[in-house]
C-alpha positions as a printed NumPy array, in Angstrom:
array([[ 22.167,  19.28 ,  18.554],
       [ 19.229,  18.245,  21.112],
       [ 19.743,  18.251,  24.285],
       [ 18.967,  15.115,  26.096],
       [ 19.567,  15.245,  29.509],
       [ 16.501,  15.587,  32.318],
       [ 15.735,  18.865,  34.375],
       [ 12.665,  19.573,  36.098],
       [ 13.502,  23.947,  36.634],
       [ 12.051,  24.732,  33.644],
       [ 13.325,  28.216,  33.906],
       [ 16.735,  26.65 ,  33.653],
       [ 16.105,  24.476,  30.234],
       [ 17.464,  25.638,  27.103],
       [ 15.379,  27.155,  23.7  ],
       [ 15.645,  23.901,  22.117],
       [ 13.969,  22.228,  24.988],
       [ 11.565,  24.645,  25.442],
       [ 10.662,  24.477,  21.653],
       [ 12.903,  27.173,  20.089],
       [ 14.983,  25.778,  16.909],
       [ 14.898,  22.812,  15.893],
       [ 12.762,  20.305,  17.843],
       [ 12.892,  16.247,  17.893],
       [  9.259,  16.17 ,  17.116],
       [  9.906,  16.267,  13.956],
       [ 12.204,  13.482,  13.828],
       [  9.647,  11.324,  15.248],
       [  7.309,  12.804,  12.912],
       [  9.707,  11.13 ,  10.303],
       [  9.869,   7.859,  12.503],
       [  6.175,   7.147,  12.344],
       [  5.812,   7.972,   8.387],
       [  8.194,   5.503,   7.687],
       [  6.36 ,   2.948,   9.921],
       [  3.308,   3.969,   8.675],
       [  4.187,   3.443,   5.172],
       [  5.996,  -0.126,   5.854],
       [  3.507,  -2.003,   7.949],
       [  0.497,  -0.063,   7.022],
       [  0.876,   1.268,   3.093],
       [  2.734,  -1.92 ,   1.561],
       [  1.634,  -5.096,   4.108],
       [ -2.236,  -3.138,   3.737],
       [ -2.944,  -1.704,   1.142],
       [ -0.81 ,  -3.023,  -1.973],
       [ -2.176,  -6.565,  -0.594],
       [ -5.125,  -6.029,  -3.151],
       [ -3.127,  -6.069,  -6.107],
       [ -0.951,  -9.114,  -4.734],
       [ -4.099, -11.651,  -3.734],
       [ -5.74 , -10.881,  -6.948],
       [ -3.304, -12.63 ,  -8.805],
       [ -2.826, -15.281,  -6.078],
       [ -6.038, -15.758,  -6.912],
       [ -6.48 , -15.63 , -10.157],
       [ -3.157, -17.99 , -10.769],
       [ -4.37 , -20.713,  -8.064],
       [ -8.028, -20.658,  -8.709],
       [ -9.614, -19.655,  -5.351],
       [-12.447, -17.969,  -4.642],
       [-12.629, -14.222,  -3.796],
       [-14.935, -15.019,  -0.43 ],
       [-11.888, -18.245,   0.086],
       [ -8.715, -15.991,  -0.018],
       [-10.361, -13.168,   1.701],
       [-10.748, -15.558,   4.933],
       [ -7.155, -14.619,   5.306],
       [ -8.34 , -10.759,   6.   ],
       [-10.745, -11.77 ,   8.715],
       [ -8.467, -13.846,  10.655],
       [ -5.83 , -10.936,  10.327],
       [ -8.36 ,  -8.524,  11.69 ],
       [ -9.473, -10.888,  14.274],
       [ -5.736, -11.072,  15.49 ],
       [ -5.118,  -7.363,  15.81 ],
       [ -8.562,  -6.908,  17.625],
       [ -6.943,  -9.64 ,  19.922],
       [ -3.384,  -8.362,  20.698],
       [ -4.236,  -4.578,  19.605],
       [ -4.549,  -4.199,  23.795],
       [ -1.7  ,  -5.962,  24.193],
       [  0.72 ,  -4.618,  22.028],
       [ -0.469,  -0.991,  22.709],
       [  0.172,  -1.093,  26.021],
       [  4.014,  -3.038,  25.489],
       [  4.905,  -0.104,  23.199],
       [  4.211,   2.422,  25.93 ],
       [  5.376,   0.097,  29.154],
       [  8.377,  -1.268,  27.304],
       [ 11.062,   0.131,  24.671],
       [  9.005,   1.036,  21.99 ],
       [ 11.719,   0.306,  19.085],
       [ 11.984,  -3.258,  20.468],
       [  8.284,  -3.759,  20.589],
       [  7.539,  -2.285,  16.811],
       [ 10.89 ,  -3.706,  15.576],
       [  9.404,  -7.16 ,  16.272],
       [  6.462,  -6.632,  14.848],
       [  7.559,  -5.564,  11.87 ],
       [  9.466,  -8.34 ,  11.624],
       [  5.994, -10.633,  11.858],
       [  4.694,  -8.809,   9.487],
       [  7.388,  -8.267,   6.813],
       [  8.192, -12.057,   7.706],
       [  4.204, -13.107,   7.056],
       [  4.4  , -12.312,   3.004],
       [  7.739, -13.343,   2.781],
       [  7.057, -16.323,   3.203],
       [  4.004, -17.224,   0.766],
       [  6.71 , -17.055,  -1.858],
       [  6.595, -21.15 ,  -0.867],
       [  2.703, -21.573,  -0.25 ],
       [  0.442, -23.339,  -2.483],
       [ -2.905, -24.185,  -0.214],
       [ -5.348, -21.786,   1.461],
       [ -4.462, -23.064,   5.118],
       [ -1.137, -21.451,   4.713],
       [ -2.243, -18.389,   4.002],
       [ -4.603, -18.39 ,   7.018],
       [ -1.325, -18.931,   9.054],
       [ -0.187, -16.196,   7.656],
       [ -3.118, -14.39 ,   8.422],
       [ -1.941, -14.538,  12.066],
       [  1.657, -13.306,  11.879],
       [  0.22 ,  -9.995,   9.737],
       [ -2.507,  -9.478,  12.447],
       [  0.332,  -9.396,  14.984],
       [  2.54 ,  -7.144,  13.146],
       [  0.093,  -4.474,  12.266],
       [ -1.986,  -4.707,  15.221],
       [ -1.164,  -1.361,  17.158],
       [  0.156,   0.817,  14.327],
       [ -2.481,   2.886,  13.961],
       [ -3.266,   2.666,  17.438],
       [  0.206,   3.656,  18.688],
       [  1.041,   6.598,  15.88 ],
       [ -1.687,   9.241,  16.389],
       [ -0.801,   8.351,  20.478],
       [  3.072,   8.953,  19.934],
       [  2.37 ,  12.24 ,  17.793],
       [  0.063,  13.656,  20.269],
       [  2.478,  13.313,  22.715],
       [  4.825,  14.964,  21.357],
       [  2.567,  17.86 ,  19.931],
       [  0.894,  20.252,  21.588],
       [  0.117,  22.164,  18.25 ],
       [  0.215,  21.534,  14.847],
       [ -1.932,  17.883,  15.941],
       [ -3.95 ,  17.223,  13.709],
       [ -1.985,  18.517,  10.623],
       [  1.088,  16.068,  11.958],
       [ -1.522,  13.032,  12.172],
       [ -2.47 ,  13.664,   8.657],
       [  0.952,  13.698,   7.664],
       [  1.892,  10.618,   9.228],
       [ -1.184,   8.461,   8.488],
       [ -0.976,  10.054,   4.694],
       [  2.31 ,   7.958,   4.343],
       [  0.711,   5.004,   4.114],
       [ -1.509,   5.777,   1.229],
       [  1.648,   7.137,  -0.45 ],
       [  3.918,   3.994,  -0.454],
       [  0.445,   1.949,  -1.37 ],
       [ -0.069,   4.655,  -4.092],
       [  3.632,   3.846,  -5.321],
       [  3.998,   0.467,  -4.395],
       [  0.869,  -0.8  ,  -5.835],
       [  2.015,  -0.021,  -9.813],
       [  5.551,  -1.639,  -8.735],
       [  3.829,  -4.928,  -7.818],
       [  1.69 ,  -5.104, -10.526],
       [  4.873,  -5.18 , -13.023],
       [  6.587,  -7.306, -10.656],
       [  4.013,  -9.83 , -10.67 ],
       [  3.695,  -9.442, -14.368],
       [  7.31 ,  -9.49 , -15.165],
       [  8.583, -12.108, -12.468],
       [  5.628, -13.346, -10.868],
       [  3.288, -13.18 ,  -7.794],
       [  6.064, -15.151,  -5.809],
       [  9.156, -12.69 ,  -5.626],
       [  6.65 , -10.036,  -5.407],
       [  5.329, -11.267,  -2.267],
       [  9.192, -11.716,  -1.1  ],
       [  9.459,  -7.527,  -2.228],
       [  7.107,  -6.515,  -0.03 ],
       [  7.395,  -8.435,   2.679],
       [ 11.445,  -7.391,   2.705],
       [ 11.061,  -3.237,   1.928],
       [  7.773,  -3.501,   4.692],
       [ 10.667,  -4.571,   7.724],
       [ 13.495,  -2.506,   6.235],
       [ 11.031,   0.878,   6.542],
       [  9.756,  -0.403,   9.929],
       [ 13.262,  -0.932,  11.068],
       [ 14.548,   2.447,   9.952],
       [ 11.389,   3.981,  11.962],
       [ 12.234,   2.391,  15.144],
       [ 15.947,   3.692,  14.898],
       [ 15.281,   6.918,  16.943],
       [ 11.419,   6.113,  18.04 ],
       [ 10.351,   7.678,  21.69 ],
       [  7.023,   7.278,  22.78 ],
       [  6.998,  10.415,  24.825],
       [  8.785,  13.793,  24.967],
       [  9.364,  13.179,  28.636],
       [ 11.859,  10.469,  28.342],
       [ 14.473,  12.452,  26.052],
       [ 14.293,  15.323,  28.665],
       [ 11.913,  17.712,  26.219],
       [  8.678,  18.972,  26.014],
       [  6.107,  18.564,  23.682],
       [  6.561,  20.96 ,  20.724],
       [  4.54 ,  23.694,  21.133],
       [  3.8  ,  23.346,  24.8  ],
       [  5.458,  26.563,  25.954],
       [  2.866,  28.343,  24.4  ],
       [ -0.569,  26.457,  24.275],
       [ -2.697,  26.69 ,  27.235],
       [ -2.848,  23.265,  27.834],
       [ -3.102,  23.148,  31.403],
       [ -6.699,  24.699,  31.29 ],
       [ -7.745,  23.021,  28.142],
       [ -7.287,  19.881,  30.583],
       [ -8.399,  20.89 ,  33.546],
       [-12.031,  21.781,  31.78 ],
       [-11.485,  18.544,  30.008],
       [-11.413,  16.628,  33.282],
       [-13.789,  18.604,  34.921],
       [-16.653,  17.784,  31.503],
       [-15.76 ,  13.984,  32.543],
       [-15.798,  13.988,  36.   ],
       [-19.383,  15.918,  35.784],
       [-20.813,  13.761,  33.356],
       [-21.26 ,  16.273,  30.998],
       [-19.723,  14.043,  27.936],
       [-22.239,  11.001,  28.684],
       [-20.924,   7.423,  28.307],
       [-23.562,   6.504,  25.649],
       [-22.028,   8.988,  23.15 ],
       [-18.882,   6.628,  23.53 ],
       [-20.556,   4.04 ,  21.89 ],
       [-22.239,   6.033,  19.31 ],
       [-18.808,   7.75 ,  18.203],
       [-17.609,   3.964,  17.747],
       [-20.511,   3.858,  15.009],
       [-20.551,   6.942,  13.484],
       [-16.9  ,   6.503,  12.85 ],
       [-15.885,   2.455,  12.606],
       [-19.152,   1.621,  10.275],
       [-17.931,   3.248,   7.421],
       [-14.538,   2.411,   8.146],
       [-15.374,  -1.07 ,   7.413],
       [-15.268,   0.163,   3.807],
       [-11.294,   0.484,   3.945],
       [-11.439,  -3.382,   3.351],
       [-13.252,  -2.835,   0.034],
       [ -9.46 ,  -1.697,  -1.084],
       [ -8.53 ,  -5.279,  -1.382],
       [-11.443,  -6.086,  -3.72 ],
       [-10.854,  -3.082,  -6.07 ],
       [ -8.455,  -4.91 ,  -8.605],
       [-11.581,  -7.814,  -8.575],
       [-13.981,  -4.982,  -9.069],
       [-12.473,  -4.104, -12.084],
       [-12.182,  -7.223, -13.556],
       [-15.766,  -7.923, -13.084],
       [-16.421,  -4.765, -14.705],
       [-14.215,  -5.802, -18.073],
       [-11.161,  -3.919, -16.625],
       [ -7.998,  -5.496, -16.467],
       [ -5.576,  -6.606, -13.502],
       [ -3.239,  -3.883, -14.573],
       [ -6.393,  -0.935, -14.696],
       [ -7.38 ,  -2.639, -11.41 ],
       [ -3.916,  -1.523, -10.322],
       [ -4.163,   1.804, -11.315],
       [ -7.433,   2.567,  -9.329],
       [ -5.489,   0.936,  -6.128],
       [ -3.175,   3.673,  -6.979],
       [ -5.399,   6.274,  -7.124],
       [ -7.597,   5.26 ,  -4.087],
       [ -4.231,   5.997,  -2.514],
       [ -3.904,   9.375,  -3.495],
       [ -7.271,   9.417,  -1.93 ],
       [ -5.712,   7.803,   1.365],
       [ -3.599,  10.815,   1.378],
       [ -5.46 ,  13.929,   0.702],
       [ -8.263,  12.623,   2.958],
       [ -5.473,  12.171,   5.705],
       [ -4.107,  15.177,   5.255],
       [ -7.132,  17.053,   4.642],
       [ -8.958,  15.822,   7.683],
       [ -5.77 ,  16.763,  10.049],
       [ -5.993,  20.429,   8.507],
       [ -9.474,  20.689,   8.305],
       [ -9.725,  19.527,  12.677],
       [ -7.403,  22.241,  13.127],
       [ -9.435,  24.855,  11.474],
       [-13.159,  23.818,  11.862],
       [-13.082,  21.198,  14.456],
       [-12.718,  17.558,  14.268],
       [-16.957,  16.726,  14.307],
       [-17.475,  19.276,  11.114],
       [-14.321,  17.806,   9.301],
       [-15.229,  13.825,  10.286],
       [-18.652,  14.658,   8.93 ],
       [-17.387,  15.857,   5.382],
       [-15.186,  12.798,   4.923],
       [-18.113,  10.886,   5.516],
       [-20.065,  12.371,   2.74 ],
       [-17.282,  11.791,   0.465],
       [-17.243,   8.183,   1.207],
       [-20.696,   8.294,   0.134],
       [-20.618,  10.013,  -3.181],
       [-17.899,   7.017,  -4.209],
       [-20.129,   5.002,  -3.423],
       [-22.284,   6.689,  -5.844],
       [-19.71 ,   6.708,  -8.636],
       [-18.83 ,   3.123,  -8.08 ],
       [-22.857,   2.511,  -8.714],
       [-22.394,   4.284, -11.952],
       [-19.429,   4.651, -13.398],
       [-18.672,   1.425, -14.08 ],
       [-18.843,   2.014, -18.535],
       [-16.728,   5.476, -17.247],
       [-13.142,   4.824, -16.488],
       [-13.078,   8.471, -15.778],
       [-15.569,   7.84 , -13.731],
       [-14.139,   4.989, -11.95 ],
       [-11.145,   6.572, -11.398],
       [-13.19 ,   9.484,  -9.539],
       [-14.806,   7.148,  -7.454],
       [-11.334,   5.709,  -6.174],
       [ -9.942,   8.509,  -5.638],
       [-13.215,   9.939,  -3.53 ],
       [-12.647,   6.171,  -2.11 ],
       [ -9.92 ,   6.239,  -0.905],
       [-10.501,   9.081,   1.673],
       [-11.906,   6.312,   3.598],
       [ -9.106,   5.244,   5.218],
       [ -8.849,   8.83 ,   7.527],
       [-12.378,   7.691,   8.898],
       [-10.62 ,   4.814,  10.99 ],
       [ -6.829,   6.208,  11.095],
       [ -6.576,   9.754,  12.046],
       [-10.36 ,  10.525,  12.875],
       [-10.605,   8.508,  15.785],
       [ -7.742,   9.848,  18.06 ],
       [ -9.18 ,  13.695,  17.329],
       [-12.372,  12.815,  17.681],
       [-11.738,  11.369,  20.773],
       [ -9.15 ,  14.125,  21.984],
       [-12.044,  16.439,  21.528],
       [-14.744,  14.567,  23.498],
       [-12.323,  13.258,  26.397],
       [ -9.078,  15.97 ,  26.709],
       [ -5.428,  14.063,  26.453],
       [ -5.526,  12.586,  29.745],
       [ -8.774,  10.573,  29.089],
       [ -8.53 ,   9.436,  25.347],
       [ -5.913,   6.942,  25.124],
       [ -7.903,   4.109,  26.599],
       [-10.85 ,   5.066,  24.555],
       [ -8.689,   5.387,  21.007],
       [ -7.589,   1.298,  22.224],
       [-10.612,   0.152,  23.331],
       [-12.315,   1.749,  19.821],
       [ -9.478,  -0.192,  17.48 ],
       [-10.468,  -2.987,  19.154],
       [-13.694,  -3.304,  18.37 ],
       [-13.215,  -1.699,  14.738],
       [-10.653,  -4.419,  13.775],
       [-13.936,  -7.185,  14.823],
       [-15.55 ,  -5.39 ,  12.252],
       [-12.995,  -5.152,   9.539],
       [-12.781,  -8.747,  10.08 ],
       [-16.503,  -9.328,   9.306],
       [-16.236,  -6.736,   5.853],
       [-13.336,  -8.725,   5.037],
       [-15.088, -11.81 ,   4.041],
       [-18.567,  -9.944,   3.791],
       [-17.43 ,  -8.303,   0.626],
       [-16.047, -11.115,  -1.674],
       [-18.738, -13.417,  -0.517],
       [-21.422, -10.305,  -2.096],
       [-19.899, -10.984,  -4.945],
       [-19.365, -14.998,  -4.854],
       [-23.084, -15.033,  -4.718],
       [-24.697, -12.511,  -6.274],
       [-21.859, -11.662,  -9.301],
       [-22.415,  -8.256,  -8.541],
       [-20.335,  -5.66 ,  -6.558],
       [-23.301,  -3.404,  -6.432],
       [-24.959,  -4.616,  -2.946],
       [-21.863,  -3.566,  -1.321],
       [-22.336,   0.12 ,  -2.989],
       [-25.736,   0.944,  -2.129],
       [-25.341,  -0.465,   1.449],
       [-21.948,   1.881,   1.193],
       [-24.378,   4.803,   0.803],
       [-27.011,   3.592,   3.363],
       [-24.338,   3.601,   6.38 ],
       [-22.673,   7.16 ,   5.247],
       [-26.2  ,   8.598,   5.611],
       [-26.403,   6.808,   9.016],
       [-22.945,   7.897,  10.434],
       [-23.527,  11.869,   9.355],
       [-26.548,  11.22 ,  11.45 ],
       [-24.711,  10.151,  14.805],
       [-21.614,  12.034,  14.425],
       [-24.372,  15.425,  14.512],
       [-26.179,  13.396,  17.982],
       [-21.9  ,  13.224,  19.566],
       [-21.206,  16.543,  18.182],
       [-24.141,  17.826,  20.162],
       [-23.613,  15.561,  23.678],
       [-19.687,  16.376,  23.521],
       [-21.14 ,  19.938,  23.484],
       [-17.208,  21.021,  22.831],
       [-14.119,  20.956,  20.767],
       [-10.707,  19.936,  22.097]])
């Protein structure tokens, strides 16, 4: 059993609290895959598979329904601030309990809608519920990590693409078999029950239980902060390579939104809803091995050098989307390559960030990044339908795809040099 209570000797706290045994990192490890995979892998990304046949069944336009994924960006770049900062101030399982709740609630309820306006209202609920998720996760894990970070980042962001990699197949023969409407209800309903089960045990910081971070008896992390501060307070990490990181890292992460088109893609390509399913499924797997491959790979080679490969993966997709499209083999490559894409905006940005800024610095710069990333997801999000509403191509999207992964390596190599450090 953990030990709970507070001491501030440390000679006098026991192995567990020091980090011997069994540690309660690793229960909230646990607590933020399963909110990861509610709110983020089934109200995210198994939304593709659901809209296409809202679509296709009620006869709106790709650019029309997609409306719904800008306002729902536009929302979580509005309260993402907020609700940050009422997870850390407040009790954390209320705070994420509720918005689960919004969220979960939000597709629930377009079992009963029939216009676009009511999806749009919608839009607002989901933008609430999912606004600090990935904001909040990477924040909580760091906290309670001082090893192991990047590798328990991976893990955790990874279980979204998982449930969307499961999920998505589900929906698609629950919208087959019973129809878009009790699908909705589905994932609305398992998206709050994971969430809930998440917030059971949740603590935002070692601290508050009485422990320390796991790890933290034996990492040097008093000096790694100390030269961290000093960097800052000499200038040495310059404010300009602030906004430059934001580029090189939230550009290409406007891509993630291309997710929701991929079941359209398909069918535009002679594919059907069902193979269109399948690739969601397999961009997924993507969502996971780049996850879990860029929390390793930070570890090992540093987060700049393991950013920068990502990035070039998220080009060659591009390249296979161009064409493969008389290749389902080739198709399914690019998806998977894809699907890598969403590491760029989940767990790259609070390692980069650790690395340019130490742990005392980055938190307000990981916040103040989401923000303006979810303004740009919000502008992809009708950006890429509306390609395709007026050109009947998906293939602008693709080469532009390429164009902005050749930019990005270019100005993560300009940070990597002005940081002039690893965390």
């Amino acid at each position: 059993m953990i030990l709970l209570e507070k001491k501030d000797n440390s000679q006098s706290l026991s192995p567990k609290m020091r980090g011997r045994g069994f540690h309660r990192a690793w229960l909230i490890l646990g607590c933020t895959v399963l909110i990861q995979g509610g709110i983020i892998g089934l109200l995210v990304n198994s939304a593709g598979v659901l809209f296409a046949a809202i679509r296709t069944d009620l006869g709106f336009r790709a650019g029309d329904l997609s409306v719904y994924y800008t306002i729902r960006q536009v929302v979580m770049a509005a309260a993402v601030g907020i609700t940050s900062q009422l997870f850390f101030r407040k009790n954390p399982r209320v705070v994420m309990g509720v918005l689960g709740f919004l969220g979960g609630s939000s597709f629930v309820m377009m079992a009963g809608f029939h216009h676009l306006w009511q999806w749009y209202g919608a839009a607002v609920l989901a933008g609430l519920g999912i606004s600090c998720c990935t904001t909040v996760v990477p924040m909580v894990l760091n906290n309670w990590f001082a090893s192991k970070r990047g590798l328990v980042v991976g893990i955790s962001m990874s279980a979204s693409g998982l449930v969307g990699a499961c999920f998505s197949p589900v929906c698609s023969w629950f919208i087959e078999s019973l129809g878009w409407r009790l699908a909705s209800v589905v994932t609305g309903g398992l998206a709050f029950a994971l969430a809930f089960l998440g917030c059971l045990i949740l603590v935002a910081e070692p601290e508050k239980a009485g422990l320390r971070p796991y790890g933290g008896e034996t990492e040097p992390t008093l000096d790694k902060k100390e030269k961290a501060d000093a960097a800052i307070e000499k200038g040495t990490v310059p404010e300009w390579a602030y906004v430059v990181a934001v580029m090189a890292l939230f550009i290409p992460n406007t891509y993630t939104q291309f997710n929701n088109q991929l079941p359209v893609f398909a069918q535009t390509v002679g594919y059907s809803l069902g193979t269109g399913a399948v690739l969601t499924s397999i961009s997924m797997v993507g969502n996971i091995t780049g996850k879990l491959g860029l929390g390793i790979l930070a570890d090992k080679i540093g987060s700049y050098r393991a950013v920068g490969l990502l990035i070039l993966v998220l080009g060659l997709s591009q390249v296979a989307f161009l064409f493969g499209a008389d290749s389902l083999l080739l198709m399914k490559a690019g998806a998977f390559l894809y699907g890598t894409v969403y590491a760029i905006g989940t767990t790259a940005p609070s390692q980069v960030f650790l690395a340019m800024y130490g742990k005392e610095h980055y938190g307000a710069r990981v916040r103040n990044g989401q923000t303006i990333n979810s303004f740009l997801l919000a502008f992809a999000g009708v950006l890429f339908p509306y390609v395709y509403d007026f050109t009947g191509s998906f293939r602008p999207v693709f080469y532009l795809g390429a164009g902005i992964c050749i930019l990005s390596l270019g100005l993560l190599y300009v940070i990597s040099g002005a940081a002039g450090r690893e965390r």
